[in-house]
Amino acid sequence: MGDFTMASVVPCPPPQSQSTMLTTLWLLLSFAVPLPGFYVSFSCPNEKQCQRALLSDNDVFLPCNSSGSQWYFFLQDGTSWSHTLSSASNIEIIPDSGVLIQSPLPSQTGFYHCQDKDGLQVVQYEIDFQDVSTLHITHKGLGQKPLRNESLSLGGKGIVFTRWEPWQDCNRCGGLGERKRLGYCYIEEPLQEPMPCWLYLGGRKVWSSRMRPEMQVDACHVPCTALTSDYVPFDNFEITEESGSVWLTCPLGSVYR
Ligand SMILES: *[C@@H]1O[C@H](CO)[C@@H](O)[C@H](O)[C@H]1NC(C)=O
Ligand SMILES: *[C@@H]1O[C@H](CO)[C@@H](O)[C@H](O)[C@H]1NC(C)=O
């Protein structure tokens, strides 16, 4: 308890609450039972090495189900990569299952390496936690434009661009809703695979207003079929125009879906 203000997901009233009593009951219940936050979990398709950009401040689970496995973290620390054996307070190793990172910080960008009990690599995640507080939000329907490609001012020929994820599900059916997609900052050098910006930079300190993650919002209208009503996510998001901040207002809400 006492940690509710820290949660990135806050409880919302039940869908059909009409009486204050119900609302009160819901509030009591939601404080009595810790709500499981939704966190994104992804596995590595090739089981060896995965590079991913994600958002800071949103919980993530990195699986490694080898029994007796050990984790090593190589985090970006100041100007170099450091080897951190003791985990930070927001990193929880769940034995034989994986590692849960709650509210990851941009400075926790780095390599998360899981070894089996014989010291062989099971999986290595290279995660770029892009600073959610710099999220550039645009509404497609209002004609707002996402960030443009820019060349990187490092003397090289790198291009900073946004790599977009697919559009997520519409947050409503049978009426006007909204859908969103996330985009991450990537840097591409000629003839090379693009890399997430801060994994590319390593310890180098480069500041550019172009280097930030993005979110695009668009209107959507989907019919309520038996199928869609099954998976239309029970979450909602709200954008504050002044601060540009985003709030997800349901227990199982997540910026990732
Ligand atoms: C571990 O995960 C892999 C891939 O998800 C799966 O194929 C394997 O059966 C799992 N092993 C155990 C012990 O759960
Ligand atoms: C921006 O750069 C990316 C990566 O090189 C490229 O795929 C994309 O087409 C570019 N966008 C524009 C508008 O030039």
mmCIF file with all atom_site columns, N, CA, C and O in Angstrom, residues 57-85:
data_model
loop_
_atom_site.group_PDB
_atom_site.id
_atom_site.type_symbol
_atom_site.label_atom_id
_atom_site.label_alt_id
_atom_site.label_comp_id
_atom_site.label_asym_id
_atom_site.label_entity_id
_atom_site.label_seq_id
_atom_site.pdbx_PDB_ins_code
_atom_site.Cartn_x
_atom_site.Cartn_y
_atom_site.Cartn_z
_atom_site.occupancy
_atom_site.B_iso_or_equiv
_atom_site.pdbx_formal_charge
_atom_site.auth_seq_id
_atom_site.auth_comp_id
_atom_site.auth_asym_id
_atom_site.auth_atom_id
_atom_site.pdbx_PDB_model_num
ATOM 1   N N  . ASP A 1 57 ? 9.148  4.062   -17.847 1.00 0.00 ? 57 ASP A N  1
ATOM 2   C CA . ASP A 1 57 ? 7.996  4.228   -16.961 1.00 0.00 ? 57 ASP A CA 1
ATOM 3   C C  . ASP A 1 57 ? 6.848  3.250   -17.211 1.00 0.00 ? 57 ASP A C  1
ATOM 4   O O  . ASP A 1 57 ? 5.806  3.346   -16.575 1.00 0.00 ? 57 ASP A O  1
ATOM 5   N N  . ASN A 1 58 ? 7.013  2.327   -18.137 1.00 0.00 ? 58 ASN A N  1
ATOM 6   C CA . ASN A 1 58 ? 5.986  1.320   -18.385 1.00 0.00 ? 58 ASN A CA 1
ATOM 7   C C  . ASN A 1 58 ? 6.599  -0.058  -18.152 1.00 0.00 ? 58 ASN A C  1
ATOM 8   O O  . ASN A 1 58 ? 7.589  -0.419  -18.796 1.00 0.00 ? 58 ASN A O  1
ATOM 9   N N  . ASP A 1 59 ? 5.974  -0.796  -17.234 1.00 0.00 ? 59 ASP A N  1
ATOM 10  C CA . ASP A 1 59 ? 6.533  -2.072  -16.779 1.00 0.00 ? 59 ASP A CA 1
ATOM 11  C C  . ASP A 1 59 ? 6.750  -3.042  -17.935 1.00 0.00 ? 59 ASP A C  1
ATOM 12  O O  . ASP A 1 59 ? 5.961  -3.091  -18.874 1.00 0.00 ? 59 ASP A O  1
ATOM 13  N N  . VAL A 1 60 ? 7.804  -3.825  -17.806 1.00 0.00 ? 60 VAL A N  1
ATOM 14  C CA . VAL A 1 60 ? 8.107  -4.794  -18.852 1.00 0.00 ? 60 VAL A CA 1
ATOM 15  C C  . VAL A 1 60 ? 8.640  -6.078  -18.213 1.00 0.00 ? 60 VAL A C  1
ATOM 16  O O  . VAL A 1 60 ? 9.300  -6.044  -17.173 1.00 0.00 ? 60 VAL A O  1
ATOM 17  N N  . PHE A 1 61 ? 8.305  -7.199  -18.817 1.00 0.00 ? 61 PHE A N  1
ATOM 18  C CA . PHE A 1 61 ? 8.775  -8.502  -18.338 1.00 0.00 ? 61 PHE A CA 1
ATOM 19  C C  . PHE A 1 61 ? 9.619  -9.152  -19.417 1.00 0.00 ? 61 PHE A C  1
ATOM 20  O O  . PHE A 1 61 ? 9.191  -9.268  -20.567 1.00 0.00 ? 61 PHE A O  1
ATOM 21  N N  . LEU A 1 62 ? 10.836 -9.521  -19.059 1.00 0.00 ? 62 LEU A N  1
ATOM 22  C CA . LEU A 1 62 ? 11.720 -10.185 -20.008 1.00 0.00 ? 62 LEU A CA 1
ATOM 23  C C  . LEU A 1 62 ? 11.849 -11.656 -19.625 1.00 0.00 ? 62 LEU A C  1
ATOM 24  O O  . LEU A 1 62 ? 12.443 -11.975 -18.599 1.00 0.00 ? 62 LEU A O  1
ATOM 25  N N  . PRO A 1 63 ? 11.285 -12.549 -20.421 1.00 0.00 ? 63 PRO A N  1
ATOM 26  C CA . PRO A 1 63 ? 11.304 -13.957 -20.031 1.00 0.00 ? 63 PRO A CA 1
ATOM 27  C C  . PRO A 1 63 ? 12.663 -14.624 -20.222 1.00 0.00 ? 63 PRO A C  1
ATOM 28  O O  . PRO A 1 63 ? 13.425 -14.288 -21.134 1.00 0.00 ? 63 PRO A O  1
ATOM 29  N N  . CYS A 1 64 ? 12.954 -15.559 -19.334 1.00 0.00 ? 64 CYS A N  1
ATOM 30  C CA . CYS A 1 64 ? 14.091 -16.464 -19.480 1.00 0.00 ? 64 CYS A CA 1
ATOM 31  C C  . CYS A 1 64 ? 13.751 -17.625 -18.558 1.00 0.00 ? 64 CYS A C  1
ATOM 32  O O  . CYS A 1 64 ? 13.942 -17.539 -17.355 1.00 0.00 ? 64 CYS A O  1
ATOM 33  N N  . ASN A 1 65 ? 13.191 -18.672 -19.125 1.00 0.00 ? 65 ASN A N  1
ATOM 34  C CA . ASN A 1 65 ? 12.619 -19.715 -18.271 1.00 0.00 ? 65 ASN A CA 1
ATOM 35  C C  . ASN A 1 65 ? 13.565 -20.891 -18.011 1.00 0.00 ? 65 ASN A C  1
ATOM 36  O O  . ASN A 1 65 ? 13.138 -21.928 -17.557 1.00 0.00 ? 65 ASN A O  1
ATOM 37  N N  . SER A 1 66 ? 14.816 -20.719 -18.299 1.00 0.00 ? 66 SER A N  1
ATOM 38  C CA . SER A 1 66 ? 15.782 -21.788 -18.038 1.00 0.00 ? 66 SER A CA 1
ATOM 39  C C  . SER A 1 66 ? 15.971 -21.943 -16.525 1.00 0.00 ? 66 SER A C  1
ATOM 40  O O  . SER A 1 66 ? 16.141 -20.953 -15.810 1.00 0.00 ? 66 SER A O  1
ATOM 41  N N  . SER A 1 67 ? 15.952 -23.173 -16.033 1.00 0.00 ? 67 SER A N  1
ATOM 42  C CA . SER A 1 67 ? 16.015 -23.336 -14.576 1.00 0.00 ? 67 SER A CA 1
ATOM 43  C C  . SER A 1 67 ? 17.432 -23.036 -14.080 1.00 0.00 ? 67 SER A C  1
ATOM 44  O O  . SER A 1 67 ? 18.425 -23.373 -14.721 1.00 0.00 ? 67 SER A O  1
ATOM 45  N N  . GLY A 1 68 ? 17.489 -22.365 -12.944 1.00 0.00 ? 68 GLY A N  1
ATOM 46  C CA . GLY A 1 68 ? 18.771 -21.966 -12.364 1.00 0.00 ? 68 GLY A CA 1
ATOM 47  C C  . GLY A 1 68 ? 19.494 -20.888 -13.145 1.00 0.00 ? 68 GLY A C  1
ATOM 48  O O  . GLY A 1 68 ? 20.706 -20.723 -13.027 1.00 0.00 ? 68 GLY A O  1
ATOM 49  N N  . SER A 1 69 ? 18.739 -20.135 -13.917 1.00 0.00 ? 69 SER A N  1
ATOM 50  C CA . SER A 1 69 ? 19.378 -19.119 -14.761 1.00 0.00 ? 69 SER A CA 1
ATOM 51  C C  . SER A 1 69 ? 19.880 -17.927 -13.942 1.00 0.00 ? 69 SER A C  1
ATOM 52  O O  . SER A 1 69 ? 19.415 -17.668 -12.836 1.00 0.00 ? 69 SER A O  1
ATOM 53  N N  . GLN A 1 70 ? 20.826 -17.236 -14.519 1.00 0.00 ? 70 GLN A N  1
ATOM 54  C CA . GLN A 1 70 ? 21.443 -16.065 -13.886 1.00 0.00 ? 70 GLN A CA 1
ATOM 55  C C  . GLN A 1 70 ? 21.303 -14.876 -14.820 1.00 0.00 ? 70 GLN A C  1
ATOM 56  O O  . GLN A 1 70 ? 21.445 -15.040 -16.034 1.00 0.00 ? 70 GLN A O  1
ATOM 57  N N  . TRP A 1 71 ? 21.105 -13.707 -14.237 1.00 0.00 ? 71 TRP A N  1
ATOM 58  C CA . TRP A 1 71 ? 20.988 -12.501 -15.056 1.00 0.00 ? 71 TRP A CA 1
ATOM 59  C C  . TRP A 1 71 ? 22.198 -11.600 -14.875 1.00 0.00 ? 71 TRP A C  1
ATOM 60  O O  . TRP A 1 71 ? 22.719 -11.461 -13.774 1.00 0.00 ? 71 TRP A O  1
ATOM 61  N N  . TYR A 1 72 ? 22.613 -10.985 -15.934 1.00 0.00 ? 72 TYR A N  1
ATOM 62  C CA . TYR A 1 72 ? 23.642 -9.948  -15.886 1.00 0.00 ? 72 TYR A CA 1
ATOM 63  C C  . TYR A 1 72 ? 23.103 -8.735  -16.627 1.00 0.00 ? 72 TYR A C  1
ATOM 64  O O  . TYR A 1 72 ? 22.498 -8.877  -17.684 1.00 0.00 ? 72 TYR A O  1
ATOM 65  N N  . PHE A 1 73 ? 23.318 -7.590  -16.051 1.00 0.00 ? 73 PHE A N  1
ATOM 66  C CA . PHE A 1 73 ? 22.842 -6.355  -16.679 1.00 0.00 ? 73 PHE A CA 1
ATOM 67  C C  . PHE A 1 73 ? 24.032 -5.488  -17.041 1.00 0.00 ? 73 PHE A C  1
ATOM 68  O O  . PHE A 1 73 ? 24.901 -5.262  -16.213 1.00 0.00 ? 73 PHE A O  1
ATOM 69  N N  . PHE A 1 74 ? 24.055 -5.050  -18.241 1.00 0.00 ? 74 PHE A N  1
ATOM 70  C CA . PHE A 1 74 ? 25.082 -4.086  -18.651 1.00 0.00 ? 74 PHE A CA 1
ATOM 71  C C  . PHE A 1 74 ? 24.331 -2.803  -18.966 1.00 0.00 ? 74 PHE A C  1
ATOM 72  O O  . PHE A 1 74 ? 23.710 -2.700  -20.020 1.00 0.00 ? 74 PHE A O  1
ATOM 73  N N  . LEU A 1 75 ? 24.349 -1.887  -18.012 1.00 0.00 ? 75 LEU A N  1
ATOM 74  C CA . LEU A 1 75 ? 23.531 -0.693  -18.174 1.00 0.00 ? 75 LEU A CA 1
ATOM 75  C C  . LEU A 1 75 ? 24.373 0.484   -18.607 1.00 0.00 ? 75 LEU A C  1
ATOM 76  O O  . LEU A 1 75 ? 25.569 0.555   -18.342 1.00 0.00 ? 75 LEU A O  1
ATOM 77  N N  . GLN A 1 76 ? 23.684 1.380   -19.264 1.00 0.00 ? 76 GLN A N  1
ATOM 78  C CA . GLN A 1 76 ? 24.342 2.582   -19.718 1.00 0.00 ? 76 GLN A CA 1
ATOM 79  C C  . GLN A 1 76 ? 24.496 3.489   -18.506 1.00 0.00 ? 76 GLN A C  1
ATOM 80  O O  . GLN A 1 76 ? 23.532 3.916   -17.919 1.00 0.00 ? 76 GLN A O  1
ATOM 81  N N  . ASP A 1 77 ? 25.703 3.744   -18.113 1.00 0.00 ? 77 ASP A N  1
ATOM 82  C CA . ASP A 1 77 ? 25.928 4.467   -16.870 1.00 0.00 ? 77 ASP A CA 1
ATOM 83  C C  . ASP A 1 77 ? 26.921 5.575   -17.150 1.00 0.00 ? 77 ASP A C  1
ATOM 84  O O  . ASP A 1 77 ? 28.107 5.339   -17.281 1.00 0.00 ? 77 ASP A O  1
ATOM 85  N N  . GLY A 1 78 ? 26.411 6.788   -17.234 1.00 0.00 ? 78 GLY A N  1
ATOM 86  C CA . GLY A 1 78 ? 27.293 7.893   -17.556 1.00 0.00 ? 78 GLY A CA 1
ATOM 87  C C  . GLY A 1 78 ? 27.876 7.712   -18.939 1.00 0.00 ? 78 GLY A C  1
ATOM 88  O O  . GLY A 1 78 ? 27.146 7.602   -19.904 1.00 0.00 ? 78 GLY A O  1
ATOM 89  N N  . THR A 1 79 ? 29.174 7.625   -19.032 1.00 0.00 ? 79 THR A N  1
ATOM 90  C CA . THR A 1 79 ? 29.788 7.569   -20.346 1.00 0.00 ? 79 THR A CA 1
ATOM 91  C C  . THR A 1 79 ? 30.190 6.160   -20.764 1.00 0.00 ? 79 THR A C  1
ATOM 92  O O  . THR A 1 79 ? 30.729 5.965   -21.822 1.00 0.00 ? 79 THR A O  1
ATOM 93  N N  . SER A 1 80 ? 29.965 5.173   -19.899 1.00 0.00 ? 80 SER A N  1
ATOM 94  C CA . SER A 1 80 ? 30.381 3.823   -20.288 1.00 0.00 ? 80 SER A CA 1
ATOM 95  C C  . SER A 1 80 ? 29.308 2.806   -19.935 1.00 0.00 ? 80 SER A C  1
ATOM 96  O O  . SER A 1 80 ? 28.343 3.108   -19.247 1.00 0.00 ? 80 SER A O  1
ATOM 97  N N  . TRP A 1 81 ? 29.500 1.604   -20.416 1.00 0.00 ? 81 TRP A N  1
ATOM 98  C CA . TRP A 1 81 ? 28.600 0.528   -20.043 1.00 0.00 ? 81 TRP A CA 1
ATOM 99  C C  . TRP A 1 81 ? 29.138 -0.062  -18.760 1.00 0.00 ? 81 TRP A C  1
ATOM 100 O O  . TRP A 1 81 ? 30.314 -0.347  -18.659 1.00 0.00 ? 81 TRP A O  1
ATOM 101 N N  . SER A 1 82 ? 28.289 -0.233  -17.770 1.00 0.00 ? 82 SER A N  1
ATOM 102 C CA . SER A 1 82 ? 28.799 -0.821  -16.536 1.00 0.00 ? 82 SER A CA 1
ATOM 103 C C  . SER A 1 82 ? 28.130 -2.150  -16.266 1.00 0.00 ? 82 SER A C  1
ATOM 104 O O  . SER A 1 82 ? 27.007 -2.397  -16.676 1.00 0.00 ? 82 SER A O  1
ATOM 105 N N  . HIS A 1 83 ? 28.842 -2.978  -15.565 1.00 0.00 ? 83 HIS A N  1
ATOM 106 C CA . HIS A 1 83 ? 28.377 -4.311  -15.251 1.00 0.00 ? 83 HIS A CA 1
ATOM 107 C C  . HIS A 1 83 ? 27.766 -4.271  -13.859 1.00 0.00 ? 83 HIS A C  1
ATOM 108 O O  . HIS A 1 83 ? 28.448 -4.075  -12.880 1.00 0.00 ? 83 HIS A O  1
ATOM 109 N N  . THR A 1 84 ? 26.471 -4.406  -13.796 1.00 0.00 ? 84 THR A N  1
ATOM 110 C CA . THR A 1 84 ? 25.783 -4.252  -12.524 1.00 0.00 ? 84 THR A CA 1
ATOM 111 C C  . THR A 1 84 ? 25.251 -5.603  -12.062 1.00 0.00 ? 84 THR A C  1
ATOM 112 O O  . THR A 1 84 ? 24.314 -6.129  -12.627 1.00 0.00 ? 84 THR A O  1
ATOM 113 N N  . LEU A 1 85 ? 25.893 -6.172  -11.048 1.00 0.00 ? 85 LEU A N  1
ATOM 114 C CA . LEU A 1 85 ? 25.441 -7.464  -10.550 1.00 0.00 ? 85 LEU A CA 1
ATOM 115 C C  . LEU A 1 85 ? 24.236 -7.332  -9.638  1.00 0.00 ? 85 LEU A C  1
ATOM 116 O O  . LEU A 1 85 ? 23.287 -8.082  -9.719  1.00 0.00 ? 85 LEU A O  1
#
